[in-house]
């Protein structure tokens, strides 16, 4: 019979319309600026540089190895390597980026810089309200704008940051360990106790 | 065999003689590139005799961004995020096709868990692509909003899953050579199971809303008929081909990945018209739900990526490979030639949307302008993939 299909469709629309008053599944709109959807932990948009400690420029993990610059698919990272070495967060002298710029108008948020970084120095941010008034200078982020503390990283990606922290701590313990065992070869029990003690001052 | 004559030059078109002895005048209309029904920047030069289409010339290239040439100057991994931008509705299947081609080229084995993860993400992609396609088709038909918004509501749930897993809703960049980038986060599988369990209810509602609707049937049945022979000769693949009744699905033909482990059927059409194409998509979604349930049930533990594959300095030995998968739109293939350097010597994409678009004129001749819009809508094109 002509019209039955249309009536069936209209019941469906009515079910959705009235259902939206009782069923949360059918009411999906979020009134954005006032109301916000819970953040999804894995989400990413632009990279930032992680630093340890309190001084951003002093604590940058980046040692300016230029791998991310080379691997970046749209080539939006510009690094200028320093000529001198500065002690990093662990006190070891390292090269540092004299300049580290990311053109976020070119960046396509692919996360490949994060994947190739051997020092866990660059990570993905998930801040999304980034409008700017100047499309050239405001979108070319320098290292002062890119640097964010490790605490921030823990806040935006808790699971991932915990894994990275554990890995770094293990690597530092391992780096500290070879120095400790050779001097006392007679005592096999003590080296396991010494590295954590040595590591804590280094982290501060 | 029914084949139509290729594009006649505009001058040779003759108009219908009118009863009073005069001749009707042909009218050439340019639809697009900013026409809302063209699904992106796509233009059609349509010659009309009255309301009837006598010539249709598709013009594309507005979104060309040199994808293949860029990829030839990029490392193998560096092209992976660019493949997301081909068919931006289904970035995960694009990733898979490219990863499959590189794995063939370099002889990389994929661990079992990664295969399952690929099937799960690809079938979720198929669900959201087909759902939103049907929504857009209804939008083209004049059902402004309602079916599209219902489809987008479901798509949103799947995109949330993608974001939780890959970090991005559309530009997922998830597959890697020899596996996937990350493993499932905690609680993801349970959430995905809920979404998949709830999906058939949405399909039932969608069908209740649309399938037996008289207006829909009047607008789509017998419109844009594509014959079996022409579809095969023109190299049409995907739901477009199966709507004509040709049983050809790469998931069954190639059995790439682990598709031989799942029980699923291939829905086939009868008439090859717009209504069949609409129905094929709905039925395929039901089959995809079945595949997803089986894959989520059987998902094994283990590594999610091949640890031997290098991320940096990846150089496959010289050779060539063609990897193809059944993307939601049809056969998506990547053809690669390696000369042993870190970037491919030749990189070629076989985009299903572009090839499915080539027979647009044959389907549209003799129909009127309003039909052209829905015929184009039923082809399921994404201009990012057509123009590359």
Coordinates of C-alpha atoms in Angstrom, one line a residue:
Chain A
X1 CA 0.0 0.0 0.0
X2 CA 1.3 3.4 -0.9
X3 CA 2.4 5.5 2.1
X4 CA 3.2 2.6 4.5
X5 CA 6.9 3.0 4.0
X6 CA 6.7 6.7 4.7
X7 CA 4.6 6.1 7.9
X8 CA 7.1 3.5 9.0
X9 CA 9.9 6.0 8.5
X10 CA 8.0 8.7 10.4
X11 CA 7.6 6.4 13.4
X12 CA 11.3 5.9 13.4
X13 CA 11.9 9.7 13.3
X14 CA 9.4 10.1 16.1
X15 CA 11.1 7.4 18.2
X16 CA 14.4 9.2 17.8
X17 CA 12.9 12.6 18.6
X18 CA 11.0 11.5 21.7
X19 CA 13.6 9.0 22.7
X20 CA 16.2 11.8 22.9
X21 CA 14.4 13.0 26.0
X22 CA 14.8 9.7 27.9
X23 CA 17.6 7.8 26.2
X24 CA 21.1 9.2 26.5
X25 CA 22.2 7.1 23.6
X26 CA 20.0 9.1 21.3
X27 CA 21.0 12.5 22.6
X28 CA 24.6 13.0 21.6
X29 CA 25.0 16.7 21.3
X30 CA 27.4 18.3 23.7
X31 CA 27.0 22.1 24.3
X32 CA 30.7 22.7 23.5
X33 CA 32.2 25.7 25.2
X34 CA 30.2 25.1 28.4
X35 CA 30.3 21.4 28.3
X36 CA 33.2 19.3 27.3
X37 CA 33.5 15.7 26.2
X38 CA 36.0 13.7 28.3
X39 CA 39.5 13.8 26.7
X40 CA 40.6 10.7 25.0
X41 CA 44.0 9.8 26.3
X42 CA 45.6 8.7 23.1
X43 CA 44.5 11.7 21.0
X44 CA 47.2 13.8 19.5
X45 CA 47.6 17.0 17.4
X46 CA 51.0 18.8 17.6
X47 CA 54.3 17.9 19.1
X48 CA 56.0 19.5 22.1
X49 CA 59.4 19.1 23.6
X50 CA 59.7 17.5 27.0
X51 CA 62.0 18.9 29.6
X52 CA 63.0 17.6 33.0
X53 CA 63.4 19.8 36.1
X54 CA 62.2 23.3 36.4
X55 CA 64.3 25.3 33.8
X56 CA 62.8 24.7 30.4
X57 CA 65.9 25.5 28.4
X58 CA 68.3 23.7 30.7
X59 CA 66.2 20.5 31.0
X60 CA 65.3 19.9 27.4
X61 CA 65.8 16.2 26.6
X62 CA 66.5 17.0 23.0
X63 CA 70.2 16.6 22.1
X64 CA 69.7 17.9 18.6
X65 CA 70.4 14.7 16.8
X66 CA 68.3 15.9 13.8
X67 CA 66.6 12.5 13.3
X68 CA 63.1 14.0 13.6
X69 CA 64.0 16.7 11.2
X70 CA 65.1 14.1 8.6
X71 CA 62.2 11.7 9.1
X72 CA 59.4 14.3 9.3
X73 CA 57.2 13.6 6.2
X74 CA 56.1 17.2 5.5
X75 CA 59.5 18.6 6.7
X76 CA 58.0 21.0 9.2
X77 CA 60.8 20.8 11.8
X78 CA 63.8 23.1 11.7
X79 CA 66.7 22.5 14.0
X80 CA 70.0 24.3 14.5
X81 CA 72.5 22.3 16.4
X82 CA 74.5 24.0 19.1
X83 CA 78.3 24.3 18.7
X84 CA 79.0 23.8 22.4
X85 CA 77.8 21.2 24.9
X86 CA 75.7 21.9 28.0
X87 CA 75.0 19.5 30.9
X88 CA 71.6 17.9 30.5
X89 CA 69.2 16.9 33.3
X90 CA 71.5 14.0 34.3
X91 CA 74.6 16.2 34.3
X92 CA 76.1 14.7 31.2
X93 CA 77.4 17.2 28.6
X94 CA 75.2 17.1 25.5
X95 CA 74.6 19.1 22.4
X96 CA 71.3 21.1 22.6
X97 CA 69.2 22.7 20.0
X98 CA 70.2 26.3 19.5
X99 CA 67.0 26.7 17.5
X100 CA 64.1 24.3 17.3
X101 CA 61.2 25.5 15.3
X102 CA 58.1 23.6 14.2
X103 CA 55.8 25.2 11.6
X104 CA 52.5 23.9 12.8
X105 CA 50.7 25.2 9.7
X106 CA 52.7 22.5 7.9
X107 CA 52.7 19.8 10.6
X108 CA 50.2 17.0 9.8
X109 CA 50.2 15.4 13.3
X110 CA 51.4 12.0 12.1
X111 CA 53.5 11.3 15.2
X112 CA 56.5 10.0 13.2
X113 CA 58.8 12.4 15.0
X114 CA 57.8 10.8 18.3
X115 CA 58.3 7.3 17.0
X116 CA 61.8 7.9 15.7
X117 CA 63.1 10.0 18.6
X118 CA 65.6 7.8 20.5
X119 CA 65.6 10.2 23.6
X120 CA 61.9 10.5 24.3
X121 CA 62.4 14.2 23.8
X122 CA 59.4 15.0 21.6
X123 CA 55.9 13.9 22.3
X124 CA 52.4 14.7 21.1
X125 CA 50.2 17.3 22.7
X126 CA 46.5 17.2 22.7
X127 CA 45.7 20.9 23.3
X128 CA 43.4 21.9 20.5
X129 CA 42.3 25.5 21.1
X130 CA 45.2 27.1 19.3
X131 CA 43.7 29.9 17.2
X132 CA 46.2 32.7 16.4
X133 CA 45.9 36.1 14.8
X134 CA 49.0 35.9 12.6
X135 CA 49.2 33.0 10.2
X136 CA 53.0 33.3 9.8
X137 CA 54.8 34.1 13.1
X138 CA 52.1 32.8 15.4
X139 CA 52.2 29.4 13.7
X140 CA 56.0 29.0 13.7
X141 CA 56.6 27.7 17.2
X142 CA 60.1 28.1 18.6
X143 CA 61.6 26.0 21.4
X144 CA 60.3 28.3 24.1
X145 CA 56.8 27.7 23.1
X146 CA 57.3 24.0 22.4
X147 CA 59.0 23.2 25.7
X148 CA 56.7 21.6 28.3
X149 CA 57.5 19.9 31.5
X150 CA 57.5 16.2 32.0
X151 CA 54.6 16.7 34.5
X152 CA 52.5 18.0 31.7
X153 CA 53.3 14.9 29.6
X154 CA 52.2 12.7 32.5
X155 CA 49.0 14.7 32.8
X156 CA 48.0 14.4 29.1
X157 CA 49.1 10.8 28.4
X158 CA 49.3 9.1 31.8
X159 CA 49.7 5.5 30.6
X160 CA 52.3 6.3 27.9
X161 CA 54.2 8.7 30.2
X162 CA 54.4 6.1 33.0
X163 CA 56.0 3.6 30.5
X164 CA 58.4 6.2 29.2
X165 CA 59.4 7.2 32.8
X166 CA 60.0 3.6 33.7
X167 CA 62.1 3.1 30.6
X168 CA 64.2 6.2 31.2
X169 CA 64.7 5.4 34.9
X170 CA 65.9 1.9 33.9
X171 CA 68.2 3.3 31.2
X172 CA 69.7 5.8 33.7
X173 CA 70.1 3.1 36.3
X174 CA 71.9 1.0 33.7
X175 CA 74.1 3.9 32.7
X176 CA 74.9 4.5 36.3
X177 CA 75.4 0.8 37.1
X178 CA 78.6 0.0 35.0
X179 CA 80.5 2.7 36.9
X180 CA 79.5 1.3 40.2
X181 CA 80.3 -2.4 39.8
X182 CA 84.0 -2.3 38.6
X183 CA 85.5 -0.6 41.7
X184 CA 84.1 -3.2 44.2
X185 CA 84.4 -6.5 42.4
X186 CA 84.5 -8.4 45.7
X187 CA 81.0 -7.5 46.8
X188 CA 78.3 -8.7 44.4
X189 CA 75.4 -7.7 46.7
X190 CA 76.0 -4.0 47.0
X191 CA 75.9 -2.8 43.3
X192 CA 72.1 -3.4 43.2
X193 CA 71.6 -1.2 46.1
X194 CA 73.9 1.7 44.9
X195 CA 72.4 2.7 41.6
X196 CA 69.1 3.9 42.9
X197 CA 70.9 6.0 45.5
X198 CA 73.1 7.5 42.8
X199 CA 70.2 8.1 40.5
X200 CA 68.1 10.3 42.8
X201 CA 70.4 13.2 43.0
X202 CA 70.9 13.0 39.2
X203 CA 67.2 13.4 38.6
X204 CA 66.9 16.6 40.6
Chain B
X1 CA 27.2 -7.0 -25.2
X2 CA 26.0 -3.6 -24.3
X3 CA 28.7 -1.0 -24.5
X4 CA 28.0 2.6 -25.0
X5 CA 29.9 4.8 -27.4
X6 CA 32.6 6.8 -25.7
X7 CA 32.2 10.6 -25.1
X8 CA 30.8 12.1 -28.2
X9 CA 32.2 15.5 -29.1
X10 CA 29.8 18.3 -28.2
X11 CA 29.3 19.4 -31.8
X12 CA 28.0 16.1 -33.0
X13 CA 25.1 16.1 -30.5
X14 CA 21.8 16.4 -32.1
X15 CA 18.7 17.7 -30.3
X16 CA 15.2 16.3 -30.5
X17 CA 13.0 17.7 -33.3
X18 CA 10.0 19.4 -31.8
X19 CA 6.4 18.7 -32.9
X20 CA 6.1 22.2 -34.5
X21 CA 9.0 21.5 -36.8
X22 CA 11.6 23.5 -34.8
X23 CA 14.5 22.1 -32.8
X24 CA 15.1 22.2 -29.1
X25 CA 18.2 23.9 -28.0
X26 CA 20.9 22.0 -26.1
X27 CA 21.9 23.6 -22.8
X28 CA 25.3 23.1 -21.3
X29 CA 25.3 23.2 -17.5
X30 CA 28.4 23.2 -15.4
X31 CA 27.7 21.4 -12.1
X32 CA 30.4 22.0 -9.6
X33 CA 33.1 22.3 -8.5
X34 CA 31.5 23.9 -5.5
X35 CA 28.2 22.1 -5.9
X36 CA 27.1 20.5 -2.6
X37 CA 26.1 17.3 -4.3
X38 CA 29.5 16.6 -5.9
X39 CA 31.1 15.4 -2.6
X40 CA 34.1 17.6 -2.9
X41 CA 35.6 19.6 -5.6
X42 CA 34.4 17.8 -8.7
X43 CA 32.8 19.2 -11.8
X44 CA 30.5 17.8 -14.4
X45 CA 29.9 19.4 -17.7
X46 CA 26.4 18.3 -18.5
X47 CA 24.7 18.9 -21.9
X48 CA 20.9 18.9 -21.5
X49 CA 18.2 18.4 -24.1
X50 CA 15.2 19.6 -22.1
X51 CA 15.7 17.8 -18.9
X52 CA 17.5 14.9 -20.4
X53 CA 21.2 14.4 -20.1
X54 CA 22.8 13.8 -23.5
X55 CA 26.4 14.3 -22.5
X56 CA 28.3 14.3 -19.3
X57 CA 31.9 15.0 -18.9
X58 CA 33.5 14.6 -15.5
X59 CA 36.3 17.0 -14.8
X60 CA 38.5 16.4 -11.9
X61 CA 42.0 17.3 -10.6
X62 CA 41.0 20.2 -8.4
X63 CA 42.3 18.4 -5.4
X64 CA 45.5 17.0 -7.0
X65 CA 48.4 17.2 -4.6
X66 CA 51.0 15.1 -6.2
X67 CA 50.7 12.2 -3.8
X68 CA 52.6 9.7 -5.9
X69 CA 55.6 12.0 -6.7
X70 CA 55.8 13.1 -3.1
X71 CA 55.9 9.5 -2.0
X72 CA 58.8 8.8 -4.4
X73 CA 60.9 11.4 -2.5
X74 CA 59.8 10.2 0.9
X75 CA 60.9 7.3 3.0
X76 CA 58.7 4.2 3.0
X77 CA 57.4 5.1 6.4
X78 CA 57.1 8.7 5.5
X79 CA 54.4 7.9 3.0
X80 CA 52.2 6.2 5.5
X81 CA 50.6 9.4 6.9
X82 CA 50.0 10.6 3.3
X83 CA 48.0 7.5 2.5
X84 CA 45.5 8.6 5.3
X85 CA 44.7 11.6 3.1
X86 CA 43.8 9.6 0.0
X87 CA 40.4 8.4 1.0
X88 CA 40.0 10.4 4.2
X89 CA 36.9 8.5 5.3
X90 CA 38.8 5.2 5.5
X91 CA 42.3 6.0 6.5
X92 CA 42.8 2.6 8.1
X93 CA 42.1 0.6 5.0
X94 CA 44.5 2.9 3.0
X95 CA 47.2 2.2 5.6
X96 CA 46.5 -1.5 5.3
X97 CA 46.8 -1.6 1.5
X98 CA 50.1 0.3 1.6
X99 CA 51.5 -1.7 4.4
X100 CA 50.5 -4.9 2.5
X101 CA 52.4 -3.7 -0.6
X102 CA 55.5 -2.9 1.4
X103 CA 55.3 -6.2 3.3
X104 CA 55.2 -8.0 0.0
X105 CA 58.1 -6.0 -1.3
X106 CA 60.3 -6.6 1.7
X107 CA 59.0 -10.0 2.7
X108 CA 57.9 -9.1 6.2
X109 CA 55.8 -11.5 8.2
X110 CA 52.9 -10.0 10.2
X111 CA 52.2 -11.4 13.7
X112 CA 48.8 -13.0 14.2
X113 CA 47.5 -10.4 16.7
X114 CA 48.4 -7.6 14.3
X115 CA 46.4 -9.4 11.5
X116 CA 43.4 -9.5 13.8
X117 CA 43.8 -5.8 14.8
X118 CA 43.9 -5.0 11.1
X119 CA 40.7 -6.9 10.4
X120 CA 38.9 -5.2 13.3
X121 CA 39.9 -1.7 12.4
X122 CA 39.3 -2.3 8.7
X123 CA 35.8 -3.6 9.2
X124 CA 35.0 -0.8 11.6
X125 CA 36.1 1.5 8.8
X126 CA 33.8 -0.3 6.4
X127 CA 30.9 0.2 8.8
X128 CA 31.4 3.9 9.2
X129 CA 32.1 4.5 5.5
X130 CA 29.0 2.7 4.4
X131 CA 26.8 4.2 7.0
X132 CA 27.8 7.7 6.2
X133 CA 27.7 7.0 2.4
X134 CA 24.0 6.0 2.8
X135 CA 23.4 9.1 4.8
X136 CA 25.0 11.3 2.1
X137 CA 23.0 9.5 -0.6
X138 CA 19.8 10.3 1.2
X139 CA 21.0 13.9 1.6
X140 CA 21.5 14.1 -2.2
X141 CA 18.0 12.7 -2.6
X142 CA 16.6 15.6 -0.6
X143 CA 16.1 13.9 2.8
X144 CA 18.1 16.8 4.3
X145 CA 19.7 15.9 7.5
X146 CA 17.8 13.2 9.2
X147 CA 19.3 9.9 7.8
X148 CA 22.7 11.6 7.6
X149 CA 22.6 12.7 11.2
X150 CA 21.6 9.2 12.3
X151 CA 24.5 7.7 10.3
X152 CA 26.9 10.3 11.8
X153 CA 25.7 9.5 15.3
X154 CA 26.9 5.9 14.7
X155 CA 30.0 7.0 12.9
X156 CA 30.9 9.2 15.9
X157 CA 31.0 6.1 18.2
X158 CA 33.4 4.3 15.8
X159 CA 35.6 7.4 15.4
X160 CA 35.8 7.7 19.2
X161 CA 37.2 4.1 19.1
X162 CA 39.7 5.1 16.4
X163 CA 40.8 8.0 18.5
X164 CA 41.3 6.0 21.6
X165 CA 43.3 3.4 19.6
X166 CA 45.3 5.4 17.1
X167 CA 45.2 9.0 18.5
X168 CA 43.3 10.5 15.6
X169 CA 39.7 10.3 14.4
X170 CA 40.3 10.3 10.7
X171 CA 44.1 10.6 9.9
X172 CA 44.8 7.4 11.9
X173 CA 48.3 6.5 10.6
X174 CA 48.0 3.3 12.5
X175 CA 49.5 0.4 10.4
X176 CA 53.2 -0.2 10.2
X177 CA 55.2 -2.5 8.1
X178 CA 54.9 -5.8 9.9
X179 CA 52.1 -4.9 12.3
X180 CA 50.4 -2.0 13.9
X181 CA 51.8 1.1 15.7
X182 CA 50.3 0.5 19.2
X183 CA 48.4 -2.3 21.0
X184 CA 44.8 -1.9 22.1
X185 CA 44.5 0.4 25.1
X186 CA 42.9 -1.0 28.3
X187 CA 39.1 -1.3 28.0
X188 CA 39.1 -0.7 24.2
X189 CA 37.9 -4.1 23.2
X190 CA 35.0 -4.0 25.6
X191 CA 33.9 -0.6 24.3
X192 CA 34.3 -1.8 20.7
X193 CA 32.2 -4.9 21.5
X194 CA 29.5 -2.7 22.8
X195 CA 29.5 -0.6 19.7
X196 CA 29.4 -3.6 17.4
X197 CA 26.6 -5.3 19.4
X198 CA 24.5 -2.1 19.2
X199 CA 25.2 -1.7 15.5
X200 CA 22.6 -4.1 14.1
X201 CA 19.9 -2.2 16.0
X202 CA 20.9 1.0 14.2
X203 CA 20.8 -0.9 10.9
X204 CA 17.3 -2.2 11.7
X205 CA 16.2 1.4 12.5
X206 CA 17.9 2.7 9.4
X207 CA 16.1 0.1 7.2
X208 CA 12.8 0.8 8.9
X209 CA 13.4 4.5 8.0
X210 CA 14.5 4.0 4.5
X211 CA 14.3 0.7 2.7
X212 CA 10.6 0.4 2.1
X213 CA 10.1 4.2 1.7
X214 CA 8.1 4.8 -1.5
X215 CA 9.9 8.0 -2.3
X216 CA 13.3 6.3 -2.0
X217 CA 12.1 3.4 -4.2
X218 CA 10.7 5.8 -6.8
X219 CA 13.9 7.8 -6.9
X220 CA 16.3 4.9 -7.0
X221 CA 14.8 1.8 -8.7
X222 CA 15.8 1.6 -12.3
X223 CA 18.0 4.7 -12.0
X224 CA 21.6 4.6 -13.1
X225 CA 21.5 1.1 -14.3
X226 CA 25.0 -0.4 -14.9
X227 CA 25.3 -3.6 -16.9
X228 CA 27.4 -6.5 -15.7
X229 CA 29.5 -6.4 -18.9
X230 CA 30.2 -2.7 -18.8
X231 CA 31.1 -2.9 -15.1
X232 CA 33.6 -5.7 -15.7
X233 CA 35.0 -4.1 -18.8
X234 CA 35.5 -0.8 -17.1
X235 CA 37.3 -2.4 -14.1
X236 CA 34.6 -1.3 -11.6
X237 CA 35.1 -2.9 -8.2
X238 CA 33.6 -2.9 -4.8
X239 CA 29.9 -2.5 -3.9
X240 CA 29.4 -0.9 -7.4
X241 CA 30.4 -4.1 -9.1
X242 CA 28.6 -6.5 -6.7
X243 CA 25.4 -4.5 -7.2
X244 CA 25.4 -5.6 -10.8
X245 CA 25.6 -9.2 -9.7
X246 CA 29.2 -10.1 -10.2
X247 CA 30.6 -12.1 -7.3
X248 CA 34.0 -10.5 -6.8
X249 CA 35.2 -9.5 -3.4
X250 CA 39.0 -9.5 -2.7
X251 CA 38.4 -10.7 0.8
X252 CA 37.2 -14.0 -0.8
X253 CA 39.3 -13.9 -4.0
X254 CA 42.7 -13.0 -2.5
X255 CA 42.0 -14.0 1.1
X256 CA 44.6 -11.4 2.1
X257 CA 45.5 -11.2 5.8
X258 CA 43.4 -13.7 7.6
X259 CA 40.0 -13.3 5.9
X260 CA 39.9 -17.1 5.2
X261 CA 39.3 -17.6 8.9
X262 CA 35.9 -15.8 9.0
X263 CA 32.6 -17.0 7.9
X264 CA 30.8 -14.2 5.9
X265 CA 28.8 -13.9 2.8
X266 CA 29.1 -11.6 -0.2
X267 CA 25.8 -9.8 -0.9
X268 CA 25.0 -9.5 -4.6
X269 CA 22.7 -7.2 -6.4
X270 CA 20.4 -8.0 -9.3
X271 CA 19.7 -4.9 -11.3
X272 CA 22.8 -2.7 -10.9
X273 CA 20.7 0.4 -10.1
X274 CA 21.0 2.9 -7.3
X275 CA 18.7 1.0 -5.1
X276 CA 20.8 -2.1 -5.4
X277 CA 23.9 -0.2 -4.5
X278 CA 22.1 1.2 -1.5
X279 CA 21.0 -2.3 -0.4
X280 CA 24.4 -3.8 -1.0
X281 CA 25.9 -1.4 1.4
X282 CA 23.4 -2.1 4.1
X283 CA 23.9 -5.9 3.7
X284 CA 27.6 -5.5 3.7
X285 CA 27.4 -3.7 7.0
X286 CA 25.6 -6.7 8.5
X287 CA 28.3 -9.0 7.2
X288 CA 31.0 -6.7 8.6
X289 CA 29.3 -6.9 12.0
X290 CA 29.6 -10.7 11.8
X291 CA 33.3 -10.5 10.9
X292 CA 33.9 -8.1 13.7
X293 CA 32.2 -10.3 16.3
X294 CA 34.3 -13.3 15.1
X295 CA 37.5 -11.4 15.1
X296 CA 36.9 -9.9 18.5
X297 CA 36.1 -13.3 19.9
X298 CA 39.2 -14.9 18.5
X299 CA 41.7 -12.1 19.0
X300 CA 44.9 -13.8 20.3
X301 CA 47.5 -12.5 22.6
X302 CA 51.0 -11.9 21.4
X303 CA 53.2 -9.3 19.7
X304 CA 51.3 -6.6 17.7
X305 CA 54.2 -5.8 15.4
X306 CA 57.2 -7.5 13.9
X307 CA 60.2 -6.5 16.0
X308 CA 62.7 -7.2 13.3
X309 CA 61.4 -4.5 11.0
X310 CA 63.4 -1.3 11.3
X311 CA 61.6 2.0 11.7
X312 CA 64.5 4.1 10.4
X313 CA 66.7 3.3 7.5
X314 CA 64.2 0.8 6.1
X315 CA 65.5 -0.3 2.7
X316 CA 63.7 -3.2 1.0
X317 CA 65.7 -5.1 -1.6
X318 CA 65.2 -4.2 -5.2
X319 CA 62.0 -5.6 -6.7
X320 CA 58.4 -4.7 -7.2
X321 CA 55.1 -5.6 -5.5
X322 CA 51.5 -4.9 -5.8
X323 CA 49.4 -5.1 -2.7
X324 CA 45.6 -4.8 -2.9
X325 CA 42.8 -5.0 -0.5
X326 CA 39.0 -4.7 -0.6
X327 CA 38.6 -1.2 0.7
X328 CA 35.0 0.0 1.4
X329 CA 35.0 1.6 -2.0
X330 CA 36.5 -1.2 -4.1
X331 CA 39.9 -2.6 -4.9
X332 CA 42.6 -0.3 -3.5
X333 CA 46.0 -1.2 -4.7
X334 CA 49.5 0.1 -4.2
X335 CA 52.2 -0.7 -6.7
X336 CA 55.8 -0.2 -5.6
X337 CA 59.1 -0.6 -7.2
X338 CA 62.2 -0.6 -5.0
X339 CA 65.7 0.1 -6.2
X340 CA 67.2 -0.7 -2.8
X341 CA 67.2 3.0 -1.7
X342 CA 65.3 4.3 1.3
X343 CA 62.5 5.7 -0.9
X344 CA 60.5 3.9 -3.6
X345 CA 61.6 4.2 -7.2
X346 CA 58.0 4.1 -8.3
X347 CA 54.8 4.4 -6.2
X348 CA 51.5 4.0 -7.8
X349 CA 48.0 4.0 -6.3
X350 CA 45.0 2.3 -7.9
X351 CA 42.2 4.3 -6.4
X352 CA 38.8 2.6 -6.5
X353 CA 36.9 5.9 -6.5
X354 CA 38.5 7.2 -9.7
X355 CA 37.9 4.0 -11.7
X356 CA 34.4 3.7 -10.4
X357 CA 33.8 7.3 -11.6
X358 CA 34.8 6.6 -15.2
X359 CA 31.4 5.1 -16.2
X360 CA 29.5 8.0 -14.7
X361 CA 28.3 9.2 -18.2
X362 CA 27.0 5.7 -19.2
X363 CA 24.9 5.6 -16.1
X364 CA 23.6 9.1 -16.5
X365 CA 22.7 9.3 -20.2
X366 CA 18.9 9.8 -20.7
X367 CA 18.3 10.6 -17.0
X368 CA 17.6 14.1 -15.7
X369 CA 19.7 16.3 -13.6
X370 CA 18.2 15.3 -10.3
X371 CA 19.1 11.7 -11.1
X372 CA 22.7 12.6 -12.0
X373 CA 23.1 13.8 -8.4
X374 CA 22.0 10.6 -6.8
X375 CA 23.8 8.4 -9.3
X376 CA 27.0 10.3 -8.4
X377 CA 26.1 9.9 -4.8
X378 CA 25.7 6.1 -5.2
X379 CA 29.2 5.7 -6.8
X380 CA 30.7 6.6 -3.4
X381 CA 33.6 8.9 -4.3
X382 CA 36.0 10.8 -2.1
X383 CA 37.9 13.4 -4.1
X384 CA 41.0 13.0 -2.0
X385 CA 41.4 9.6 -3.6
X386 CA 40.2 10.5 -7.1
X387 CA 42.6 13.4 -7.6
X388 CA 45.4 12.2 -5.3

